[in-house]
C-alpha positions as a printed Julia matrix, in Angstrom:
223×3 Matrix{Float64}:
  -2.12  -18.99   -98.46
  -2.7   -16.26  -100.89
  -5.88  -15.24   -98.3
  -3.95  -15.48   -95.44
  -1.36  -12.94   -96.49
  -4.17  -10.85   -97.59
  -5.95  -10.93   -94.47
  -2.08  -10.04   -92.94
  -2.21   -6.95   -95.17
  -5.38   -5.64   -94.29
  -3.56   -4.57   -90.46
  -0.98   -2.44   -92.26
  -2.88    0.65   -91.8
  -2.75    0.63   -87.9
  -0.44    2.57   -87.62
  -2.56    5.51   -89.36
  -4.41    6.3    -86.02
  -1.12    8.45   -84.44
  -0.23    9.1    -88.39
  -3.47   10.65   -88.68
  -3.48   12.66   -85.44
  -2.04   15.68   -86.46
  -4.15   16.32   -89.43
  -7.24   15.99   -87.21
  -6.09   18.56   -84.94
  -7.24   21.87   -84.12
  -5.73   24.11   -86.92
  -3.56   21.66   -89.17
  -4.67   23.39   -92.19
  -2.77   26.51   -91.04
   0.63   24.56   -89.42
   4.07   24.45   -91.19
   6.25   21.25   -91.94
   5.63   17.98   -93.71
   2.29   16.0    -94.71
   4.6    12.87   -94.89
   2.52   11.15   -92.16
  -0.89   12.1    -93.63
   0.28   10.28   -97.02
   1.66    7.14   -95.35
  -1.5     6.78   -93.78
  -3.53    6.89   -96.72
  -1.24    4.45   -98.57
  -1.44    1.84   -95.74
  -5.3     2.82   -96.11
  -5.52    2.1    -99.86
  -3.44   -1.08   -99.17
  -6.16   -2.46   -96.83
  -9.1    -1.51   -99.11
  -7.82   -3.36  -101.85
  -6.2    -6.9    -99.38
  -9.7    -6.37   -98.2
 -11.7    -6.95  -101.87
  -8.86   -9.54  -102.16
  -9.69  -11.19   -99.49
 -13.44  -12.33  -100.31
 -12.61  -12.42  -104.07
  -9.93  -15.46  -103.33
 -11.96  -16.75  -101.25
 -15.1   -16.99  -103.25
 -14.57  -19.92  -105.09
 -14.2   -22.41  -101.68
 -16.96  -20.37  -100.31
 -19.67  -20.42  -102.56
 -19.98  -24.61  -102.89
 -21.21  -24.09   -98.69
 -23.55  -21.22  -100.13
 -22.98  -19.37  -103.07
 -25.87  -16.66  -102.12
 -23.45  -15.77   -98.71
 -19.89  -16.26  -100.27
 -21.37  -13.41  -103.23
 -22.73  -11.45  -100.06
 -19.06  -11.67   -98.5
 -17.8   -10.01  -101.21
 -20.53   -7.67  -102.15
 -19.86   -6.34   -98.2
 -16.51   -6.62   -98.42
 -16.38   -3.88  -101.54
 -18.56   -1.31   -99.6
 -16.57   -1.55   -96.86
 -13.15   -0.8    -99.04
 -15.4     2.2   -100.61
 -15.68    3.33   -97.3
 -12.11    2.9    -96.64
 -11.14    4.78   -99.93
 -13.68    7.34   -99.49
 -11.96    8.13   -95.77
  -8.73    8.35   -97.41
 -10.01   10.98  -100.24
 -11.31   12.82   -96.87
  -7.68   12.87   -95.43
  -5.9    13.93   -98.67
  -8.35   17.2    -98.99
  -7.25   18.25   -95.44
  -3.94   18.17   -97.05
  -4.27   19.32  -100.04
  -5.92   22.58   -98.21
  -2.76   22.76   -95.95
  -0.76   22.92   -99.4
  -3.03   25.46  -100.64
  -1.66   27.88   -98.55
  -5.29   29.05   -97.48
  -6.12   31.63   -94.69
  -7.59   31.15   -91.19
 -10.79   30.58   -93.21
 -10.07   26.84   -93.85
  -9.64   26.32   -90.49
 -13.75   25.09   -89.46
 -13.42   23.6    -93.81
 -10.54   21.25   -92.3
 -12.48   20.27   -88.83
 -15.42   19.74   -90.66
 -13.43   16.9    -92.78
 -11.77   15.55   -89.96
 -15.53   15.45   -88.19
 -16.47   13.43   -91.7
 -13.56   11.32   -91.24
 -14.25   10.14   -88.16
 -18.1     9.17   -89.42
 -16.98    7.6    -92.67
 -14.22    5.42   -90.25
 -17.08    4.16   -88.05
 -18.68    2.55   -91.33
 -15.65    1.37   -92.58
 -14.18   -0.21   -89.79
 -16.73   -0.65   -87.52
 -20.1    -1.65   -89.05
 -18.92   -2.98   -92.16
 -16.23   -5.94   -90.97
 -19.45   -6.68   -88.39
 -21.23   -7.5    -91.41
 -18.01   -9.52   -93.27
 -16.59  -11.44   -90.38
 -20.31  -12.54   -89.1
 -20.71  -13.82   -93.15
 -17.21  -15.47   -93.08
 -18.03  -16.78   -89.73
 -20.94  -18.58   -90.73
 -19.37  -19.68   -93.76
 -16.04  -21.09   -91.98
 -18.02  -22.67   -89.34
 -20.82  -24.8    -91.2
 -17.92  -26.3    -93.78
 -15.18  -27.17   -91.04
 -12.52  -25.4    -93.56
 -11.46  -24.51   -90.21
 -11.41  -25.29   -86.66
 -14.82  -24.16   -85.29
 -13.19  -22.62   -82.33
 -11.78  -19.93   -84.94
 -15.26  -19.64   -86.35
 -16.95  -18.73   -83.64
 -14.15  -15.98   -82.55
 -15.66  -14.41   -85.69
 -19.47  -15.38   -84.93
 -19.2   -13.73   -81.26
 -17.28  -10.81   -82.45
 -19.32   -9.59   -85.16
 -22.12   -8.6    -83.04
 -19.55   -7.37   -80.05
 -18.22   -5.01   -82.45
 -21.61   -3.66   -84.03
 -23.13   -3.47   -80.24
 -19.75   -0.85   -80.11
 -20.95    0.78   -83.66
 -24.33    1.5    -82.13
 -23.12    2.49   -78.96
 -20.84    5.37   -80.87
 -23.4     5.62   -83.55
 -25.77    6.99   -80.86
 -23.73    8.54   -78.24
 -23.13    6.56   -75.8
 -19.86    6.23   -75.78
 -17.28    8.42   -77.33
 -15.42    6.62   -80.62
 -12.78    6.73   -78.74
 -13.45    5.17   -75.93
 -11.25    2.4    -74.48
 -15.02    0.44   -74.64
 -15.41    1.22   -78.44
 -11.74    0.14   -79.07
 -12.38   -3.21   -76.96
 -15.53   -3.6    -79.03
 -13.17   -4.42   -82.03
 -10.86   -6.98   -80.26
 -12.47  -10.19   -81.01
 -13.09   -9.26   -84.46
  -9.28   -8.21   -84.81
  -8.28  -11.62   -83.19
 -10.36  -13.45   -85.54
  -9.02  -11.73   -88.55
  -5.22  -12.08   -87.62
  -5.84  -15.84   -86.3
  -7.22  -16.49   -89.64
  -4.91  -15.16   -91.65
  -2.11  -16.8    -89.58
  -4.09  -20.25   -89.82
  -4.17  -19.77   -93.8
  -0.62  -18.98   -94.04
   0.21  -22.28   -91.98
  -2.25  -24.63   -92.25
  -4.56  -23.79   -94.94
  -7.81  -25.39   -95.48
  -8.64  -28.73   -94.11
  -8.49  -31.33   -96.72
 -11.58  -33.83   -95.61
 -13.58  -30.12   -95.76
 -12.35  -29.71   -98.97
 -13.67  -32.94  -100.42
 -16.87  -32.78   -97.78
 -17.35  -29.63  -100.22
 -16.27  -30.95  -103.62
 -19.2   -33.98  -102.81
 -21.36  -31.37  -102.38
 -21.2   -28.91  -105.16
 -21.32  -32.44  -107.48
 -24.19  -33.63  -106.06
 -25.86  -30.34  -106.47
 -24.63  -29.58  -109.79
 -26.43  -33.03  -110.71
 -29.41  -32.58  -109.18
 -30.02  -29.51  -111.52
């Protein structure tokens, strides 16, 4: 339950892609009125980064008796991808902070240089990154049964859906925002929010549970 709401928490920051849009645009750093927006954004941000560690961290202990090696890698991923995350946010705040600063015209190519770097450090972060996590979890979720392999596999086929849209962007084939780039990320999103939801409700299944317990006995004896 505890992952499920975790994996809720990690679509808080959604809503930073219009709160975001005016400090991306062309001369924010020299515009009057309030950064409000900017700072909820980075909150709901910093929210997701850390739901996002939390995730794989709760997780770890079902995880690693189906293989320790991938449940460590699931979390390993799962920190560089909140680093990203954080590192994004740091990007947003210094756009701000130079808006505060009161700077001339100047700052203008400073600020659309950072939202340029912003827009690079989000395509790691929440493109190639969750590839990487939900193909892990994927695996993991579908070789124990902890839950239906239907949901599984939304996260299997997704993964490499939404890193075929990283690449895409990466090289230029597509603008990142591109109604194709943004459908790139659907599956993985539906996995995500199914999970969580399934967690929430249902939880693990039991006869996994003790499918796994066997298992990490039998192993623990044969060493």
């Amino acid at each position: 339950m505890i992952a499920g709401i975790l994996y809720m928490l990690t679509f808080v920051s959604i809503p930073s892609l219009v709160l975001y849009g005016p400090v991306k645009g062309a001369d924010y750093v020299l515009g009057p009125g309030p950064d409000t927006g900017a700072v909820l954004g980075g909150l709901s941000e910093i929210i997701v980064a850390l739901a996002g560690i939390g995730t794989a961290v709760v997780l770890f202990p079902v995880l690693k008796k189906q293989n320790e090696a991938a449940a460590l890698g699931l979390v390993a991923a799962r920190i560089l991808e909140s680093s990203a995350i954080l590192l994004g946010v740091a990007v947003i705040l210094t756009i701000v902070a130079l808006r505060q600063g009161g700077s001339g015209t100047d700052v203008v190519v400073t600020g659309h240089t950072l939202a340029y770097l912003y827009d690079r450090i989000f395509l790691l972060s929440q493109s190639f990154m969750p590839a990487v996590c939900d193909l892990l979890l994927g695996i993991l979720l579908f070789q124990s049964r902890l839950v239906p392999r239907a949901l599984s596999l939304i996260g299997i086929v997704g993964a490499p859906v939404l890193l075929a849209g990283y690449l895409a962007v990466f090289t230029g084939l597509i603008g990142q925002h591109d109604a194709l780039a943004g459908a790139s990320a659907l599956l993985v999103a539906v996995f995500e929010f199914s999970l969580g939801i399934w967690l929430i409700v249902r939880g693990f299944s039991p006869q996994a549970i003790v499918a796994l317990e066997k298992r990490s006995l039998s192993s623990a004896a044969v060493r």
